[in-house]
């Protein structure tokens, strides 16, 4: 008889961590992010080499994930390694990723493979990157080759990570390469190309690996009106245009309506929205709710927002299962991560109890790593990293995650 108060997750629920190749592997020198880092664009002056040296240390890191009771892992395959020059594929890199996926399978960790997670080969960006005509066609040979060579090892495909964040950060805020600011036409060119690319990849993967679910990872930055006024509600609507929609013909369609077998949800935070007069702010002022806890990014932290996001995704696409493809918090005080993790997972459990078809949770991230524009200053990991010695240490939050994953249930209150 089960102990009273046990909050159990559905049988077969996936528990894992989420990573991106460029943030953990080290040695990625043939892509736009390496060029961006070497040009002095990282706030801390850091760069992604060596990061976690996971190109060489993947087996040991996956063993640590086994200690965290992971039965799944979300990772990306670095396009610039597999196709270092247009049309030229590196067999050694493909063999490396075969070993990576085989090791995950050996340890009982189902691989969710992301095919574009922010970084692109230098040859691709030299011809205009994702804003250029023909960008989807340039990406698809890589997708096809990976599916042909490695598809039998993949449990789930994630075509593109956070297309709206990628486009906004690179063509509006300028924080990501290519560093454009306020480039609205560029923003929509990128989103239109990524939409075409996702649809083409969805069809291709369906032919190459029938039966393997395909989706994308959608970033949900929760937007709320700062005050119960029409102007603030309008500000929310404008903000959501950039974060949640992409061009389809002459209109803006919801990203979550893209063809797919599941929806991947990345959620970290939310903002109160009100109108602003400055173009630099995108005519929207975003603020944190007064008195709400913030992480080291300055992002508001409210575990209840996870359930709100899951409920909205389920309402918009009740036909598709949901995977939480990223969730976590950047804090140096691991006690705060423990509290946030347990509170967030309670909201996930409540969402499931209310009817949301959530089938997995991938924590961002496993080992502390290179956090894009913020370098090593932001620590999301369940496992700590000493950059000088490359020594890993499982944090108390990691032990908590392991117990939840091992029992498939939250601790009894």
PDB file of N, CA and C in Angstrom, residues 310-373:
ATOM      1  N   UNK A 310       2.336  25.149 -18.788  1.00  0.00           N
ATOM      2  CA  UNK A 310       1.881  23.830 -19.217  1.00  0.00           C
ATOM      3  C   UNK A 310       0.391  23.835 -19.527  1.00  0.00           C
ATOM      4  N   UNK A 311      -0.378  24.528 -18.709  1.00  0.00           N
ATOM      5  CA  UNK A 311      -1.820  24.611 -18.952  1.00  0.00           C
ATOM      6  C   UNK A 311      -2.114  25.314 -20.271  1.00  0.00           C
ATOM      7  N   UNK A 312      -1.364  26.394 -20.560  1.00  0.00           N
ATOM      8  CA  UNK A 312      -1.584  27.112 -21.815  1.00  0.00           C
ATOM      9  C   UNK A 312      -1.196  26.259 -23.014  1.00  0.00           C
ATOM     10  N   UNK A 313      -0.047  25.586 -22.937  1.00  0.00           N
ATOM     11  CA  UNK A 313       0.365  24.726 -24.047  1.00  0.00           C
ATOM     12  C   UNK A 313      -0.652  23.611 -24.285  1.00  0.00           C
ATOM     13  N   UNK A 314      -1.155  23.032 -23.190  1.00  0.00           N
ATOM     14  CA  UNK A 314      -2.138  21.960 -23.323  1.00  0.00           C
ATOM     15  C   UNK A 314      -3.447  22.495 -23.914  1.00  0.00           C
ATOM     16  N   UNK A 315      -3.816  23.698 -23.522  1.00  0.00           N
ATOM     17  CA  UNK A 315      -5.048  24.290 -24.061  1.00  0.00           C
ATOM     18  C   UNK A 315      -4.904  24.571 -25.555  1.00  0.00           C
ATOM     19  N   UNK A 316      -3.731  25.056 -25.980  1.00  0.00           N
ATOM     20  CA  UNK A 316      -3.513  25.371 -27.385  1.00  0.00           C
ATOM     21  C   UNK A 316      -3.366  24.123 -28.242  1.00  0.00           C
ATOM     22  N   UNK A 317      -2.703  23.078 -27.699  1.00  0.00           N
ATOM     23  CA  UNK A 317      -2.460  21.859 -28.481  1.00  0.00           C
ATOM     24  C   UNK A 317      -2.801  20.623 -27.638  1.00  0.00           C
ATOM     25  N   UNK A 318      -4.069  20.400 -27.346  1.00  0.00           N
ATOM     26  CA  UNK A 318      -4.440  19.238 -26.535  1.00  0.00           C
ATOM     27  C   UNK A 318      -4.138  17.912 -27.217  1.00  0.00           C
ATOM     28  N   UNK A 319      -3.829  17.959 -28.522  1.00  0.00           N
ATOM     29  CA  UNK A 319      -3.551  16.743 -29.276  1.00  0.00           C
ATOM     30  C   UNK A 319      -2.123  16.244 -29.118  1.00  0.00           C
ATOM     31  N   UNK A 320      -1.242  17.061 -28.521  1.00  0.00           N
ATOM     32  CA  UNK A 320       0.175  16.703 -28.462  1.00  0.00           C
ATOM     33  C   UNK A 320       0.662  16.537 -27.028  1.00  0.00           C
ATOM     34  N   UNK A 321       1.510  15.532 -26.779  1.00  0.00           N
ATOM     35  CA  UNK A 321       2.150  15.434 -25.467  1.00  0.00           C
ATOM     36  C   UNK A 321       3.186  16.538 -25.280  1.00  0.00           C
ATOM     37  N   UNK A 322       3.517  16.786 -24.033  1.00  0.00           N
ATOM     38  CA  UNK A 322       4.476  17.831 -23.678  1.00  0.00           C
ATOM     39  C   UNK A 322       5.698  17.216 -23.014  1.00  0.00           C
ATOM     40  N   UNK A 323       6.874  17.735 -23.372  1.00  0.00           N
ATOM     41  CA  UNK A 323       8.103  17.448 -22.644  1.00  0.00           C
ATOM     42  C   UNK A 323       8.670  18.783 -22.176  1.00  0.00           C
ATOM     43  N   UNK A 324       9.033  18.868 -20.915  1.00  0.00           N
ATOM     44  CA  UNK A 324       9.732  20.062 -20.433  1.00  0.00           C
ATOM     45  C   UNK A 324      11.189  19.869 -20.824  1.00  0.00           C
ATOM     46  N   UNK A 325      11.597  20.557 -21.896  1.00  0.00           N
ATOM     47  CA  UNK A 325      12.918  20.332 -22.462  1.00  0.00           C
ATOM     48  C   UNK A 325      14.007  21.174 -21.783  1.00  0.00           C
ATOM     49  N   UNK A 326      13.612  22.223 -21.066  1.00  0.00           N
ATOM     50  CA  UNK A 326      14.553  22.975 -20.227  1.00  0.00           C
ATOM     51  C   UNK A 326      13.797  23.611 -19.075  1.00  0.00           C
ATOM     52  N   UNK A 327      14.383  23.501 -17.885  1.00  0.00           N
ATOM     53  CA  UNK A 327      13.888  24.185 -16.694  1.00  0.00           C
ATOM     54  C   UNK A 327      15.009  24.187 -15.675  1.00  0.00           C
ATOM     55  N   UNK A 328      15.232  25.308 -15.041  1.00  0.00           N
ATOM     56  CA  UNK A 328      16.287  25.384 -14.041  1.00  0.00           C
ATOM     57  C   UNK A 328      16.440  26.806 -13.558  1.00  0.00           C
ATOM     58  N   UNK A 329      17.455  27.023 -12.707  1.00  0.00           N
ATOM     59  CA  UNK A 329      17.689  28.368 -12.202  1.00  0.00           C
ATOM     60  C   UNK A 329      19.184  28.595 -12.019  1.00  0.00           C
ATOM     61  N   UNK A 330      19.645  29.794 -12.366  1.00  0.00           N
ATOM     62  CA  UNK A 330      21.057  30.166 -12.234  1.00  0.00           C
ATOM     63  C   UNK A 330      21.273  30.803 -10.865  1.00  0.00           C
ATOM     64  N   UNK A 331      21.780  30.020  -9.924  1.00  0.00           N
ATOM     65  CA  UNK A 331      22.066  30.522  -8.574  1.00  0.00           C
ATOM     66  C   UNK A 331      23.328  29.846  -8.057  1.00  0.00           C
ATOM     67  N   UNK A 332      24.125  30.588  -7.317  1.00  0.00           N
ATOM     68  CA  UNK A 332      25.314  30.002  -6.689  1.00  0.00           C
ATOM     69  C   UNK A 332      24.970  29.299  -5.376  1.00  0.00           C
ATOM     70  N   UNK A 333      23.930  29.771  -4.710  1.00  0.00           N
ATOM     71  CA  UNK A 333      23.475  29.146  -3.467  1.00  0.00           C
ATOM     72  C   UNK A 333      22.626  27.932  -3.830  1.00  0.00           C
ATOM     73  N   UNK A 334      23.180  26.739  -3.688  1.00  0.00           N
ATOM     74  CA  UNK A 334      22.480  25.537  -4.144  1.00  0.00           C
ATOM     75  C   UNK A 334      21.224  25.254  -3.328  1.00  0.00           C
ATOM     76  N   UNK A 335      21.128  25.789  -2.131  1.00  0.00           N
ATOM     77  CA  UNK A 335      19.900  25.604  -1.349  1.00  0.00           C
ATOM     78  C   UNK A 335      18.713  26.227  -2.070  1.00  0.00           C
ATOM     79  N   UNK A 336      18.949  27.334  -2.750  1.00  0.00           N
ATOM     80  CA  UNK A 336      17.883  27.964  -3.525  1.00  0.00           C
ATOM     81  C   UNK A 336      17.490  27.076  -4.715  1.00  0.00           C
ATOM     82  N   UNK A 337      18.469  26.422  -5.334  1.00  0.00           N
ATOM     83  CA  UNK A 337      18.156  25.516  -6.443  1.00  0.00           C
ATOM     84  C   UNK A 337      17.318  24.330  -5.955  1.00  0.00           C
ATOM     85  N   UNK A 338      17.678  23.786  -4.802  1.00  0.00           N
ATOM     86  CA  UNK A 338      16.893  22.681  -4.238  1.00  0.00           C
ATOM     87  C   UNK A 338      15.439  23.098  -4.043  1.00  0.00           C
ATOM     88  N   UNK A 339      15.235  24.254  -3.426  1.00  0.00           N
ATOM     89  CA  UNK A 339      13.872  24.712  -3.153  1.00  0.00           C
ATOM     90  C   UNK A 339      13.111  24.970  -4.441  1.00  0.00           C
ATOM     91  N   UNK A 340      13.785  25.588  -5.415  1.00  0.00           N
ATOM     92  CA  UNK A 340      13.138  25.898  -6.686  1.00  0.00           C
ATOM     93  C   UNK A 340      12.795  24.621  -7.445  1.00  0.00           C
ATOM     94  N   UNK A 341      13.708  23.657  -7.432  1.00  0.00           N
ATOM     95  CA  UNK A 341      13.494  22.400  -8.138  1.00  0.00           C
ATOM     96  C   UNK A 341      12.277  21.670  -7.583  1.00  0.00           C
ATOM     97  N   UNK A 342      12.218  21.529  -6.263  1.00  0.00           N
ATOM     98  CA  UNK A 342      11.103  20.788  -5.684  1.00  0.00           C
ATOM     99  C   UNK A 342       9.783  21.515  -5.902  1.00  0.00           C
ATOM    100  N   UNK A 343       9.791  22.854  -5.744  1.00  0.00           N
ATOM    101  CA  UNK A 343       8.553  23.615  -5.944  1.00  0.00           C
ATOM    102  C   UNK A 343       8.091  23.565  -7.397  1.00  0.00           C
ATOM    103  N   UNK A 344       9.033  23.628  -8.337  1.00  0.00           N
ATOM    104  CA  UNK A 344       8.673  23.563  -9.759  1.00  0.00           C
ATOM    105  C   UNK A 344       8.102  22.203 -10.120  1.00  0.00           C
ATOM    106  N   UNK A 345       8.736  21.151  -9.630  1.00  0.00           N
ATOM    107  CA  UNK A 345       8.249  19.807  -9.934  1.00  0.00           C
ATOM    108  C   UNK A 345       6.892  19.540  -9.291  1.00  0.00           C
ATOM    109  N   UNK A 346       6.606  20.175  -8.181  1.00  0.00           N
ATOM    110  CA  UNK A 346       5.267  20.054  -7.607  1.00  0.00           C
ATOM    111  C   UNK A 346       4.234  20.664  -8.555  1.00  0.00           C
ATOM    112  N   UNK A 347       4.585  21.790  -9.181  1.00  0.00           N
ATOM    113  CA  UNK A 347       3.665  22.402 -10.149  1.00  0.00           C
ATOM    114  C   UNK A 347       3.497  21.518 -11.387  1.00  0.00           C
ATOM    115  N   UNK A 348       4.566  20.836 -11.799  1.00  0.00           N
ATOM    116  CA  UNK A 348       4.457  19.899 -12.919  1.00  0.00           C
ATOM    117  C   UNK A 348       3.498  18.770 -12.543  1.00  0.00           C
ATOM    118  N   UNK A 349       3.671  18.238 -11.342  1.00  0.00           N
ATOM    119  CA  UNK A 349       2.802  17.150 -10.876  1.00  0.00           C
ATOM    120  C   UNK A 349       1.339  17.603 -10.822  1.00  0.00           C
ATOM    121  N   UNK A 350       1.101  18.813 -10.341  1.00  0.00           N
ATOM    122  CA  UNK A 350      -0.263  19.332 -10.286  1.00  0.00           C
ATOM    123  C   UNK A 350      -0.843  19.502 -11.688  1.00  0.00           C
ATOM    124  N   UNK A 351      -0.011  19.985 -12.638  1.00  0.00           N
ATOM    125  CA  UNK A 351      -0.479  20.141 -14.019  1.00  0.00           C
ATOM    126  C   UNK A 351      -0.889  18.791 -14.604  1.00  0.00           C
ATOM    127  N   UNK A 352      -0.104  17.755 -14.318  1.00  0.00           N
ATOM    128  CA  UNK A 352      -0.444  16.416 -14.798  1.00  0.00           C
ATOM    129  C   UNK A 352      -1.755  15.945 -14.164  1.00  0.00           C
ATOM    130  N   UNK A 353      -1.892  16.180 -12.859  1.00  0.00           N
ATOM    131  CA  UNK A 353      -3.115  15.778 -12.157  1.00  0.00           C
ATOM    132  C   UNK A 353      -4.337  16.479 -12.731  1.00  0.00           C
ATOM    133  N   UNK A 354      -4.130  17.669 -13.284  1.00  0.00           N
ATOM    134  CA  UNK A 354      -5.242  18.440 -13.860  1.00  0.00           C
ATOM    135  C   UNK A 354      -5.497  18.091 -15.329  1.00  0.00           C
ATOM    136  N   UNK A 355      -4.707  17.164 -15.884  1.00  0.00           N
ATOM    137  CA  UNK A 355      -4.986  16.693 -17.232  1.00  0.00           C
ATOM    138  C   UNK A 355      -3.955  17.016 -18.288  1.00  0.00           C
ATOM    139  N   UNK A 356      -2.866  17.728 -17.952  1.00  0.00           N
ATOM    140  CA  UNK A 356      -1.828  18.019 -18.940  1.00  0.00           C
ATOM    141  C   UNK A 356      -1.004  16.761 -19.202  1.00  0.00           C
ATOM    142  N   UNK A 357      -0.802  16.448 -20.468  1.00  0.00           N
ATOM    143  CA  UNK A 357      -0.093  15.234 -20.853  1.00  0.00           C
ATOM    144  C   UNK A 357       1.409  15.503 -20.906  1.00  0.00           C
ATOM    145  N   UNK A 358       2.029  15.587 -19.721  1.00  0.00           N
ATOM    146  CA  UNK A 358       3.457  15.856 -19.609  1.00  0.00           C
ATOM    147  C   UNK A 358       4.174  14.520 -19.444  1.00  0.00           C
ATOM    148  N   UNK A 359       5.169  14.279 -20.287  1.00  0.00           N
ATOM    149  CA  UNK A 359       5.805  12.954 -20.317  1.00  0.00           C
ATOM    150  C   UNK A 359       7.273  12.953 -19.925  1.00  0.00           C
ATOM    151  N   UNK A 360       7.833  14.132 -19.625  1.00  0.00           N
ATOM    152  CA  UNK A 360       9.230  14.140 -19.237  1.00  0.00           C
ATOM    153  C   UNK A 360       9.684  15.503 -18.778  1.00  0.00           C
ATOM    154  N   UNK A 361      10.767  15.497 -17.981  1.00  0.00           N
ATOM    155  CA  UNK A 361      11.352  16.733 -17.449  1.00  0.00           C
ATOM    156  C   UNK A 361      12.860  16.662 -17.628  1.00  0.00           C
ATOM    157  N   UNK A 362      13.411  17.627 -18.393  1.00  0.00           N
ATOM    158  CA  UNK A 362      14.849  17.715 -18.616  1.00  0.00           C
ATOM    159  C   UNK A 362      15.370  18.969 -17.917  1.00  0.00           C
ATOM    160  N   UNK A 363      16.161  18.769 -16.875  1.00  0.00           N
ATOM    161  CA  UNK A 363      16.683  19.896 -16.097  1.00  0.00           C
ATOM    162  C   UNK A 363      17.827  20.566 -16.853  1.00  0.00           C
ATOM    163  N   UNK A 364      17.787  21.899 -16.909  1.00  0.00           N
ATOM    164  CA  UNK A 364      18.947  22.631 -17.425  1.00  0.00           C
ATOM    165  C   UNK A 364      19.781  23.046 -16.231  1.00  0.00           C
ATOM    166  N   UNK A 365      20.928  22.445 -16.061  1.00  0.00           N
ATOM    167  CA  UNK A 365      21.646  21.528 -16.915  1.00  0.00           C
ATOM    168  C   UNK A 365      22.310  20.485 -16.033  1.00  0.00           C
ATOM    169  N   UNK A 366      23.121  19.609 -16.599  1.00  0.00           N
ATOM    170  CA  UNK A 366      23.821  18.613 -15.786  1.00  0.00           C
ATOM    171  C   UNK A 366      25.034  19.252 -15.091  1.00  0.00           C
ATOM    172  N   UNK A 367      26.095  19.551 -15.847  1.00  0.00           N
ATOM    173  CA  UNK A 367      27.318  20.138 -15.294  1.00  0.00           C
ATOM    174  C   UNK A 367      27.339  21.637 -15.577  1.00  0.00           C
ATOM    175  N   UNK A 368      27.724  22.447 -14.591  1.00  0.00           N
ATOM    176  CA  UNK A 368      27.906  23.883 -14.827  1.00  0.00           C
ATOM    177  C   UNK A 368      28.755  24.074 -16.081  1.00  0.00           C
ATOM    178  N   UNK A 369      28.345  25.007 -16.969  1.00  0.00           N
ATOM    179  CA  UNK A 369      29.052  25.114 -18.246  1.00  0.00           C
ATOM    180  C   UNK A 369      29.060  26.558 -18.753  1.00  0.00           C
ATOM    181  N   UNK A 370      29.472  26.711 -20.014  1.00  0.00           N
ATOM    182  CA  UNK A 370      29.568  28.019 -20.667  1.00  0.00           C
ATOM    183  C   UNK A 370      28.171  28.512 -21.010  1.00  0.00           C
ATOM    184  N   UNK A 371      27.742  29.586 -20.352  1.00  0.00           N
ATOM    185  CA  UNK A 371      26.369  30.069 -20.515  1.00  0.00           C
ATOM    186  C   UNK A 371      26.326  31.213 -21.528  1.00  0.00           C
ATOM    187  N   UNK A 372      26.584  30.880 -22.801  1.00  0.00           N
ATOM    188  CA  UNK A 372      26.460  31.821 -23.902  1.00  0.00           C
ATOM    189  C   UNK A 372      27.051  33.188 -23.575  1.00  0.00           C
ATOM    190  N   UNK A 373      26.265  34.254 -23.668  1.00  0.00           N
ATOM    191  CA  UNK A 373      26.792  35.614 -23.532  1.00  0.00           C
ATOM    192  C   UNK A 373      27.301  35.928 -22.130  1.00  0.00           C
TER     193      UNK A 373
END
